[in-house]
Coordinates of C-alpha atoms in Angstrom, one line a residue:
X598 CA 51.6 325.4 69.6
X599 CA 52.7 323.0 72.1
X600 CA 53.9 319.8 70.9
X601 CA 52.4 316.5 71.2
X602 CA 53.9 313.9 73.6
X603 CA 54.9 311.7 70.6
X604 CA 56.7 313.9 69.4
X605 CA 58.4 314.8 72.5
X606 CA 59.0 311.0 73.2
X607 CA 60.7 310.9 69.7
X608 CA 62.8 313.5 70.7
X609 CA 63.9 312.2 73.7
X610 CA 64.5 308.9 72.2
X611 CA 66.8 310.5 69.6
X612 CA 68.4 311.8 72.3
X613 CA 68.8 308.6 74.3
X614 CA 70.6 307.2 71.2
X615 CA 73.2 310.1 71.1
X616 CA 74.2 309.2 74.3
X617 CA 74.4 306.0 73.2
X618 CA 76.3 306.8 70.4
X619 CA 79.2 308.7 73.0
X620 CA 79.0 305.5 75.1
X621 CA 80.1 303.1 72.3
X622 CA 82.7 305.5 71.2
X623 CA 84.2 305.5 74.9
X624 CA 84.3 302.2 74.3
X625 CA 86.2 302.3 71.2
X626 CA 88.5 304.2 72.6
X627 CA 89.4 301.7 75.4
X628 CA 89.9 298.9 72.7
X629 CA 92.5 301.5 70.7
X630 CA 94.1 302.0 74.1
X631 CA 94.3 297.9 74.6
X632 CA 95.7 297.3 71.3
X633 CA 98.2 300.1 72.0
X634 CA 99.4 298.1 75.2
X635 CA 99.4 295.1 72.9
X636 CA 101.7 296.9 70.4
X637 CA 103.9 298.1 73.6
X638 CA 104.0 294.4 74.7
X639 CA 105.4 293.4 71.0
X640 CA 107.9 295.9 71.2
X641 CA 109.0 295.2 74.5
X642 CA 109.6 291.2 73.9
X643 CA 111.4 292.8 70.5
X644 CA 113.7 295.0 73.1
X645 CA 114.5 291.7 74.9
X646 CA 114.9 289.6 71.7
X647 CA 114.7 290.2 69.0
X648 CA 112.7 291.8 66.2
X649 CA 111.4 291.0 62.9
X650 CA 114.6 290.0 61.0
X651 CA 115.3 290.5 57.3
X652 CA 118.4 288.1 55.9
X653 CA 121.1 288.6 53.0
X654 CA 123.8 285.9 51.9
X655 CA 126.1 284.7 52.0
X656 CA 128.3 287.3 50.1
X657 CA 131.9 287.4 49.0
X658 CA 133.9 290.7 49.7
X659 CA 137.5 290.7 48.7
X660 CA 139.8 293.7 48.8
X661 CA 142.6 293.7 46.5
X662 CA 145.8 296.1 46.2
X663 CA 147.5 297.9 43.3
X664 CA 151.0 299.5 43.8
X665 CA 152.9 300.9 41.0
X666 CA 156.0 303.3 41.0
X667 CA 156.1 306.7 39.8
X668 CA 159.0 309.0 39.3
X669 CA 159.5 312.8 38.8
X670 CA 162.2 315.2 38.4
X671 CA 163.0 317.6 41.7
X672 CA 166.0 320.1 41.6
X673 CA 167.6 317.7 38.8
X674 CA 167.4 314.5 40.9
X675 CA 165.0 311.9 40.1
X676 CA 162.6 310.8 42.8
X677 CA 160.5 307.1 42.9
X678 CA 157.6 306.9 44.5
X679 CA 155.5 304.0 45.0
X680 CA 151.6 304.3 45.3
X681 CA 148.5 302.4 46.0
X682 CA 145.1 302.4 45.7
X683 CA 142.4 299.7 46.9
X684 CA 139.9 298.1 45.5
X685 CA 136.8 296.1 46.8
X686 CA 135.0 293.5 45.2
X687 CA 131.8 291.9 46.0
X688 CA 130.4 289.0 44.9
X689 CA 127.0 287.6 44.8
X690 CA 126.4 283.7 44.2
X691 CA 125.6 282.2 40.9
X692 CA 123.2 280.0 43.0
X693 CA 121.7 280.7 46.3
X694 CA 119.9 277.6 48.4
X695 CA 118.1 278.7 51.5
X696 CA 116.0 275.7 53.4
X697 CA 114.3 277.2 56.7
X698 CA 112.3 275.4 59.4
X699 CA 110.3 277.7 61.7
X700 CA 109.4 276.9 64.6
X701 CA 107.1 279.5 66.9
X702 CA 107.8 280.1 70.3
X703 CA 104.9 282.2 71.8
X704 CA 106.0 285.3 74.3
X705 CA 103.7 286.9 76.6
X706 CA 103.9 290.2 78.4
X707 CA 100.8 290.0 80.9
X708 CA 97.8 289.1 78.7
X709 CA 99.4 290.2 75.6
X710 CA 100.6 287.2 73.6
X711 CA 103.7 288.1 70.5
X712 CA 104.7 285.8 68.1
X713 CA 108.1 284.9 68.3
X714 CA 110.3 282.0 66.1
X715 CA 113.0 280.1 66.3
X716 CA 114.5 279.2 62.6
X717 CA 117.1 276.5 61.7
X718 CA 118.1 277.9 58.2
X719 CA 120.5 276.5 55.8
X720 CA 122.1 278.5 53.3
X721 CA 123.8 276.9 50.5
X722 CA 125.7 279.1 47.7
X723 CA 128.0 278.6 45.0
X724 CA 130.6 281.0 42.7
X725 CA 132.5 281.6 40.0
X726 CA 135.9 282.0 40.3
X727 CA 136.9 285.2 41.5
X728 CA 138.9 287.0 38.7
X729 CA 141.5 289.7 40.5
X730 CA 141.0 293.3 39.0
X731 CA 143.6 294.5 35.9
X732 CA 145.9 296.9 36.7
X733 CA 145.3 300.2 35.6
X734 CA 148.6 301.6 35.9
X735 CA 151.9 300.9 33.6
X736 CA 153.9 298.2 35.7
X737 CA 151.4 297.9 37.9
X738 CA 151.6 294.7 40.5
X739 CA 148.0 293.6 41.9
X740 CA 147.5 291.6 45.0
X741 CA 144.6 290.4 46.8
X742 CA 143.6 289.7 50.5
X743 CA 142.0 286.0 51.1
X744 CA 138.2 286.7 50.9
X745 CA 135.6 287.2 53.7
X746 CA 132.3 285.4 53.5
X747 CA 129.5 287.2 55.0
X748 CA 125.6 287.1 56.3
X749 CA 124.0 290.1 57.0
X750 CA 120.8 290.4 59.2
X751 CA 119.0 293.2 60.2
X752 CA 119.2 292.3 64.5
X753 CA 122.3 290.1 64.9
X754 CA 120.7 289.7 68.9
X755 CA 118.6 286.7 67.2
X756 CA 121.6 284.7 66.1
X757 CA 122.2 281.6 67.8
X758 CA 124.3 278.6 66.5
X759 CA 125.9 279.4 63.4
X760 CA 128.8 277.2 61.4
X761 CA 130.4 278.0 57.9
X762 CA 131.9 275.5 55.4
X763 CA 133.5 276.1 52.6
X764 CA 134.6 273.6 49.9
X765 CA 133.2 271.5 52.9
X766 CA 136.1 272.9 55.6
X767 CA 134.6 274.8 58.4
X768 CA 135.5 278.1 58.5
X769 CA 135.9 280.4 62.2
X770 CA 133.1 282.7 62.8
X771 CA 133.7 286.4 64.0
X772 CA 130.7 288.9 64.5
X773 CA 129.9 291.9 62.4
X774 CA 129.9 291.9 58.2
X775 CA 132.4 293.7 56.2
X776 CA 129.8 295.6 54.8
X777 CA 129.4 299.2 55.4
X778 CA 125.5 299.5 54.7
X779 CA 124.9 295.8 56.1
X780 CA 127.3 295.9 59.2
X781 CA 124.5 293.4 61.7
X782 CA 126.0 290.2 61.1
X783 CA 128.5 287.3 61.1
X784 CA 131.6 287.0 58.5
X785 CA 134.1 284.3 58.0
X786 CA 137.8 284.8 56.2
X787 CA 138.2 282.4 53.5
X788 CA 142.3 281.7 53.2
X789 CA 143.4 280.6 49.8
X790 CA 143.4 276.7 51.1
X791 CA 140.1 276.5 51.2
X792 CA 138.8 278.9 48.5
X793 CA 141.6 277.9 46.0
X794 CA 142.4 280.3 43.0
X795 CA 140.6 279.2 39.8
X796 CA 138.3 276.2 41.4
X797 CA 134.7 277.3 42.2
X798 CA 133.7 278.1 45.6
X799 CA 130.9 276.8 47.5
X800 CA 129.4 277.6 51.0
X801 CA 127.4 276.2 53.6
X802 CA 126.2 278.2 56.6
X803 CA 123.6 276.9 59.2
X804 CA 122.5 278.8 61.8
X805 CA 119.5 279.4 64.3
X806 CA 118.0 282.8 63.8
X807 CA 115.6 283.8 66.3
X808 CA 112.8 286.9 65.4
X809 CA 109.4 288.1 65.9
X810 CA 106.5 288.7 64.2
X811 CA 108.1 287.9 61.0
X812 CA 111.1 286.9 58.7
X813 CA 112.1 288.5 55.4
X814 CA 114.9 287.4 52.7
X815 CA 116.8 288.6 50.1
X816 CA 117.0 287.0 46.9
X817 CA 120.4 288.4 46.1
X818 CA 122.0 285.4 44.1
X819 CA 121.3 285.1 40.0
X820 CA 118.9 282.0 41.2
X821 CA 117.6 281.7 44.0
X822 CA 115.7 279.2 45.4
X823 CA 113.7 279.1 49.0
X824 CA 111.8 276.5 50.6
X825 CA 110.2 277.2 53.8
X826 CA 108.0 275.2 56.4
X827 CA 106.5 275.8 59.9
X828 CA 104.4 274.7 62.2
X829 CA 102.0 278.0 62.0
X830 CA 99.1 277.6 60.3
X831 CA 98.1 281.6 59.5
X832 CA 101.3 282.8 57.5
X833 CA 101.0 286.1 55.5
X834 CA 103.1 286.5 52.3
X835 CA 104.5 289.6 51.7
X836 CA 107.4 291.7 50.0
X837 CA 107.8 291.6 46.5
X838 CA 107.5 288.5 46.1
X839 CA 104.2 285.8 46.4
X840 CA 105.6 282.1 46.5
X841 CA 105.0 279.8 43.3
X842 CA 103.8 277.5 45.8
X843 CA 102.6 277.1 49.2
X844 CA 100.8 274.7 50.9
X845 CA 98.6 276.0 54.0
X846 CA 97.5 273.3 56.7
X847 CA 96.1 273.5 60.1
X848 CA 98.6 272.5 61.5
X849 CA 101.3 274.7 59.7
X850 CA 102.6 275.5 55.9
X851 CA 105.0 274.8 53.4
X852 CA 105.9 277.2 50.8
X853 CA 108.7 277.7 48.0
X854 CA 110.1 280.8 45.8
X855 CA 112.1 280.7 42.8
X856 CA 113.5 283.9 41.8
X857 CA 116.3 285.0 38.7
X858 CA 118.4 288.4 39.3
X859 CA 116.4 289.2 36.1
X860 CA 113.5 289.7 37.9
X861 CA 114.8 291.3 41.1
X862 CA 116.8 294.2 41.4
X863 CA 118.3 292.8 45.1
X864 CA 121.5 291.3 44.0
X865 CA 122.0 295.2 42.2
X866 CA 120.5 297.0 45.2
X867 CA 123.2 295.2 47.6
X868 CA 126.0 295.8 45.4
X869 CA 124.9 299.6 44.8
X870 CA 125.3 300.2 48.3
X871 CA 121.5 299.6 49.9
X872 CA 120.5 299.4 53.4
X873 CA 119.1 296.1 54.3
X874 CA 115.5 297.0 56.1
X875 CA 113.7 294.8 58.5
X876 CA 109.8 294.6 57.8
X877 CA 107.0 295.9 59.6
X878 CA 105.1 293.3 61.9
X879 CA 102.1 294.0 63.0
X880 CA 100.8 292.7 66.3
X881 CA 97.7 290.7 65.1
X882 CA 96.4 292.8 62.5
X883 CA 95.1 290.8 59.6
X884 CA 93.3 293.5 57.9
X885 CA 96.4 295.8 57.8
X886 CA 98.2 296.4 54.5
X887 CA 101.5 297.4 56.6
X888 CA 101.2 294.1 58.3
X889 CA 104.1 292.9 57.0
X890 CA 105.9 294.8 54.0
X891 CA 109.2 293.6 53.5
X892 CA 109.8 296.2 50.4
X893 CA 108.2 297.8 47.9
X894 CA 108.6 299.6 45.0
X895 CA 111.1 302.3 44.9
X896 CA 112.4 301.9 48.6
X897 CA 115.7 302.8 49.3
X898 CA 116.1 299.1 51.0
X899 CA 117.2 296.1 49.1
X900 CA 114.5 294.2 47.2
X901 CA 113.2 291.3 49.6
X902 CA 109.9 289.0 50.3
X903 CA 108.9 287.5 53.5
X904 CA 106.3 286.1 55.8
X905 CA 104.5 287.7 59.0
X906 CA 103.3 285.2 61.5
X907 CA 99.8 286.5 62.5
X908 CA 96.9 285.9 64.4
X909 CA 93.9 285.9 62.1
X910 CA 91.5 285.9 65.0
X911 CA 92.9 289.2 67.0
X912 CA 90.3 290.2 69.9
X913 CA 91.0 293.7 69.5
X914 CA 90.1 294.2 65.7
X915 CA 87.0 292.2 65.9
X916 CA 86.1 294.1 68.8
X917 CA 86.6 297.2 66.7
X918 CA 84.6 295.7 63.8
X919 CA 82.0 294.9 66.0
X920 CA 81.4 298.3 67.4
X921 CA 81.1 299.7 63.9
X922 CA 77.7 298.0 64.6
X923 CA 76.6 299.0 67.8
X924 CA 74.6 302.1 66.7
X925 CA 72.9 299.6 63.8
X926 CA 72.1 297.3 67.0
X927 CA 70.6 300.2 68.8
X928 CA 68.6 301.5 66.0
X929 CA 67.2 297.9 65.1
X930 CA 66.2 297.4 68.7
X931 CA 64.5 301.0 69.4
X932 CA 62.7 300.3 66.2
X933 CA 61.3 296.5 67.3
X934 CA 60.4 298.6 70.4
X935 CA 59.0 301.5 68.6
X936 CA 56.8 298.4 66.4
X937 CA 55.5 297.2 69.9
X938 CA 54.6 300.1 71.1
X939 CA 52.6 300.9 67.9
X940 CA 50.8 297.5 67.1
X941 CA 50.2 297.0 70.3
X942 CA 49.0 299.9 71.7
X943 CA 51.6 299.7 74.8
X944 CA 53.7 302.7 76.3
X945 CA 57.5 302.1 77.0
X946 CA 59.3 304.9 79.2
X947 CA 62.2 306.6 78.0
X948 CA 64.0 305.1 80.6
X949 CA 63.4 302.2 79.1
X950 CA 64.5 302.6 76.5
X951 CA 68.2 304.0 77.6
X952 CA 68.4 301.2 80.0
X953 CA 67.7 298.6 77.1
X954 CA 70.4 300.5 74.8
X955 CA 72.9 300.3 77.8
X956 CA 72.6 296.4 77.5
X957 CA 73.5 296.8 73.6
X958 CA 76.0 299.1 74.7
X959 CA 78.0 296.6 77.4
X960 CA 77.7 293.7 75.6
X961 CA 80.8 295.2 73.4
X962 CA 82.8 295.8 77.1
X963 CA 82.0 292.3 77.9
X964 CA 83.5 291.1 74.7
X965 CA 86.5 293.5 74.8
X966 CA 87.2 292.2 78.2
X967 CA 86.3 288.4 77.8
X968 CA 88.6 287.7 74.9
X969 CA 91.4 288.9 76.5
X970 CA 91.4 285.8 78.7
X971 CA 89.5 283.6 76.3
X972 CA 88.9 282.6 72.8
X973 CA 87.2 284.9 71.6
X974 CA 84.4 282.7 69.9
X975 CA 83.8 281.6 73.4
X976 CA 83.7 285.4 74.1
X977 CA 81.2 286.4 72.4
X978 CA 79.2 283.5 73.2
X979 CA 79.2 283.9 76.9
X980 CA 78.5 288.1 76.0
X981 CA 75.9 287.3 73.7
X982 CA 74.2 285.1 75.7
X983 CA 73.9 287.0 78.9
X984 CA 72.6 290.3 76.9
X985 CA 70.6 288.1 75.0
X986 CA 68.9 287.0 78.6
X987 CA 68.7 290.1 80.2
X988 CA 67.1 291.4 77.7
X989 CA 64.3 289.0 77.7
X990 CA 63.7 288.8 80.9
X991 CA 63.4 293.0 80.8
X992 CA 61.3 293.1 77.7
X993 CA 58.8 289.9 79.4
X994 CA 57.5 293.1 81.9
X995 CA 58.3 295.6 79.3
X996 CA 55.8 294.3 76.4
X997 CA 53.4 292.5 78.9
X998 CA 54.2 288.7 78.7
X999 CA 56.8 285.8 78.6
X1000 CA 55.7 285.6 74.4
X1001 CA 56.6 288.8 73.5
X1002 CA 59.7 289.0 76.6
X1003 CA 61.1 285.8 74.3
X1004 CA 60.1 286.9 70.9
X1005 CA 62.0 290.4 71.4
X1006 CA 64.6 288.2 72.8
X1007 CA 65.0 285.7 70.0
X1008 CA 65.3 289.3 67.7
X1009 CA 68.3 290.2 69.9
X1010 CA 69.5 286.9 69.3
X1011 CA 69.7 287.0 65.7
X1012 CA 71.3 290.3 65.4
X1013 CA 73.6 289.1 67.2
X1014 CA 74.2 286.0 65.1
X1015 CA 74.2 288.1 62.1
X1016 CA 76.8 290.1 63.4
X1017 CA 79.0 287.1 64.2
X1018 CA 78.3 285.9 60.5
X1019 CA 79.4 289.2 59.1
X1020 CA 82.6 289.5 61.7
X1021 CA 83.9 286.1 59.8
X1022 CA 82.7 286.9 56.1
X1023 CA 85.1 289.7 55.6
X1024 CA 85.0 289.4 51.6
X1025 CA 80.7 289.5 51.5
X1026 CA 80.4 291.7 54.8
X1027 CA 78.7 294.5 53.1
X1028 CA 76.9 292.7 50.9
X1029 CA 75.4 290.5 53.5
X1030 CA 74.8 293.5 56.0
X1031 CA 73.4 295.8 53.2
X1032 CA 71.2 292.7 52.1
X1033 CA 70.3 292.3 55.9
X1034 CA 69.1 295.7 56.8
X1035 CA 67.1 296.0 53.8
X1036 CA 64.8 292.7 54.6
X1037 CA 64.9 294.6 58.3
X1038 CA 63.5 297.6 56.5
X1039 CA 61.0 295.7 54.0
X1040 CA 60.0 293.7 57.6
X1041 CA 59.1 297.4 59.2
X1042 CA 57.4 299.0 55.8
X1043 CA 55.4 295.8 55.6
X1044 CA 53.9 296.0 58.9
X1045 CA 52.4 299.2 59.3
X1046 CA 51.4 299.8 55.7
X1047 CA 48.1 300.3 56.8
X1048 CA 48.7 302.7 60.2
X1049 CA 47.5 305.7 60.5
X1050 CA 50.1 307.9 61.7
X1051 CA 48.0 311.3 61.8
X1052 CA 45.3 309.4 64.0
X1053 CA 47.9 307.6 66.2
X1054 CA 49.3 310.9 67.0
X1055 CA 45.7 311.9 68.4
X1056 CA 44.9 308.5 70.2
X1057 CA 45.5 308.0 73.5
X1058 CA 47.9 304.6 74.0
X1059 CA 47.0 302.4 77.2
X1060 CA 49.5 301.3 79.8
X1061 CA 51.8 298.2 79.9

């Protein structure tokens, strides 16, 4: 039996939409290649800078000395030996003080905007006394080198200015750490003047750390405290550790940690012999759980909590969270279409059709490429808008007349408000987009409860 035209039309339509459906993943597939770039762009200012930098200290490392004799009997003469053995000591602080002032410094690489920082930090720490080791060997004689004081970061590139005091005498700075799993650094010989033998030590280092993307810090003193301010107003806390308070502004934040080595294994992990890890910054991605992770449970790294400086509003993943739309855009605007055609008793070509699911389809390259120069609020206004135009001005020869050419237009118009309203209500977007295309649904059922389809099929529809 040879089909009806309706349900040839159907077909084709069904078809048109497939196409459709290829189109908007071509287009997804440039916005994964732009955000690639982006990424390249991040890691190329990192190259030339600096990267995200994780910090540690100050620490105490002293290496002490044992010698002792031994004799023994050879060929009935007595031979002395002398031996020695070395030992190392580290020393984390009883308190550890870190005040930090971040400042950004915006890089670009073409279009492609990274979020670098400048931070004046000050570190403040105190100690104990550092007790020499026992001698383990009968007559045993122990001595001790003077002790180093050390910072270790994860990219030493960023350091800038940097002094040391201790006991409030400055101290000369040499690069590198004397630590073998923490080697990125700066270190600092403390000579028995300035450390003293049985007084307390205290240290003050202040330097200018330079990074991207973000800044991570490890709490290895038995308290530790860490206030933090900056002038960007979209921080993300991460690690494993959230601050006991922040304050978030537009303008920028202020936030503060308190943490005890009884509830952080980092002062153990550094001492054990841990690598100190940098975190992963994402460029832009505020729905990304690796977005910034300065540690987690059962890393080999040493315990740490940070911040990652990120742009909430990222072209490139609200691009992509648009597009998850597009097919939802085409469907709703075949079916207002389809309605037309039905109440009305008009005829709409194929062609039609595809050329008004192109429009759909370009607004998302229009707003790919738009907010690449501008914000992209602005983008998808100016998008919106001339789709929403073109549209109307189609559909006025399409559906007969200027009312229904502005009536399908106002439609587009709202989806496309609705989609901006569920693009910035990430918690509720499925609710409100499940709620949405159910009143879209209820709107369609509604209006041709009373068609009858077998008889439409039979009738012969007039001409636009």
């Amino acid at each position: 039996m040879k089909p009806s035209s309706t349900v040839l039309k159907v077909l084709t339509v069904i078809a048109i939409v497939g196409v459709l459906m290829i189109a908007l993943m071509r287009i997804g597939s440039l916005v994964d290649e732009r955000r690639g770039r982006a990424a390249e762009a991040a890691r190329s200012i990192e190259e030339s800078q600096a990267g995200s930098q994780a910090l540690l200290g100050p620490a105490l490392q002293q290496v002490c000395h044992e010698t002792w004799q031994e004799t023994e009997r050879k060929n009935n003469t007595v031979v002395t030996t002398t031996q020695r053995r070395s030992i190392t000591i580290r020393s984390t602080p009883d308190l550890l003080s870190i005040k930090g002032d971040v400042a950004m410094e915006p890089r670009y690489r073409g279009l492609f905007k990274v979020n670098s920082y400048q931070a004046g930090t000050t570190l403040s720490a105190t100690w104990s006394p550092m007790q020499p080791p026992t001698a383990e060997h009968a007559g045993g004689r122990v001595t001790c080198e003077a002790p180093v004081i050390a910072v270790a970061l994860t990219d030493s590139r960023g350091l800038r200015d940097v002094a040391i005091r201790v006991n409030g005498q400055p101290l000369a700075v040499t690069p590198g750490t004397p630590f073998d799993k923490q080697p990125k650094g700066f270190q600092a010989v403390v000579t028995d003047r300035e450390a003293g033998n049985t007084e307390p030590l205290s240290a003050e280092v202040t330097l200018q750390l330079v990074g991207t993307g973000g800044l991570a810090i490890a709490p290895v003193g038995d308290r530790n405290v860490v206030d933090l301010k900056s002038d960007w107003p979209h921080p993300s806390f991460g690690g494993r550790f959230l601050p006991m308070k922040r304050e978030v502004r537009e303008n920028g934040f202020d936030a503060s940690w308190t943490i005890s080595s009884l509830a952080s294994t980092a002062g153990r992990d550094f001492l054990g012999g841990a690598p100190l890890c940098a975190g992963v910054s994402a460029v832009g991605e505020p729905d990304d759980p690796r977005e910034y992770v300065a540690s987690s449970a059962g890393s080999p790294c040493i315990e740490t909590f940070g911040i990652a400086f990120i742009d909430p509003v990222n072209p490139y993943s609200l691009t992509d969270r648009a597009l998850k739309y597009g097919l939802l855009f085409i469907a709703l605007s075949f079916v207002a279409v389809g309605m037309v055609e039905v109440l009305q008793r008009l005829r709409v070509h194929p062609v039609q059709y595809l050329l008004v699911g192109s429009a759909l389809a370009v607004f998302f390259l229009l707003l790919l490429s738009l907010s690449e120069h501008l914000a992209f609020g602005v983008s998808y206004a100016i998008a919106s808008a001339a789709c929403v135009t073109l549209l109307a001005y189609y559909a006025r020869h399409i559906l007969g007349g200027w009312r229904a050419g502005l009536a399908f237009g106002a439609g587009i118009a709202g989806l496309y408000g609705a989609l901006f309203l569920l693009l910035q209500m990430e918690q509720t977007a499925m609710v409100l987009g499940a709620v949405l295309l159910f009143l879209v649904l209820a709107a369609v059922m509604v209006a041709t409860r009373r068609i009858d389809w077998y008889g439409l099929t039979r009738s012969t529809a007039t001409p636009a």
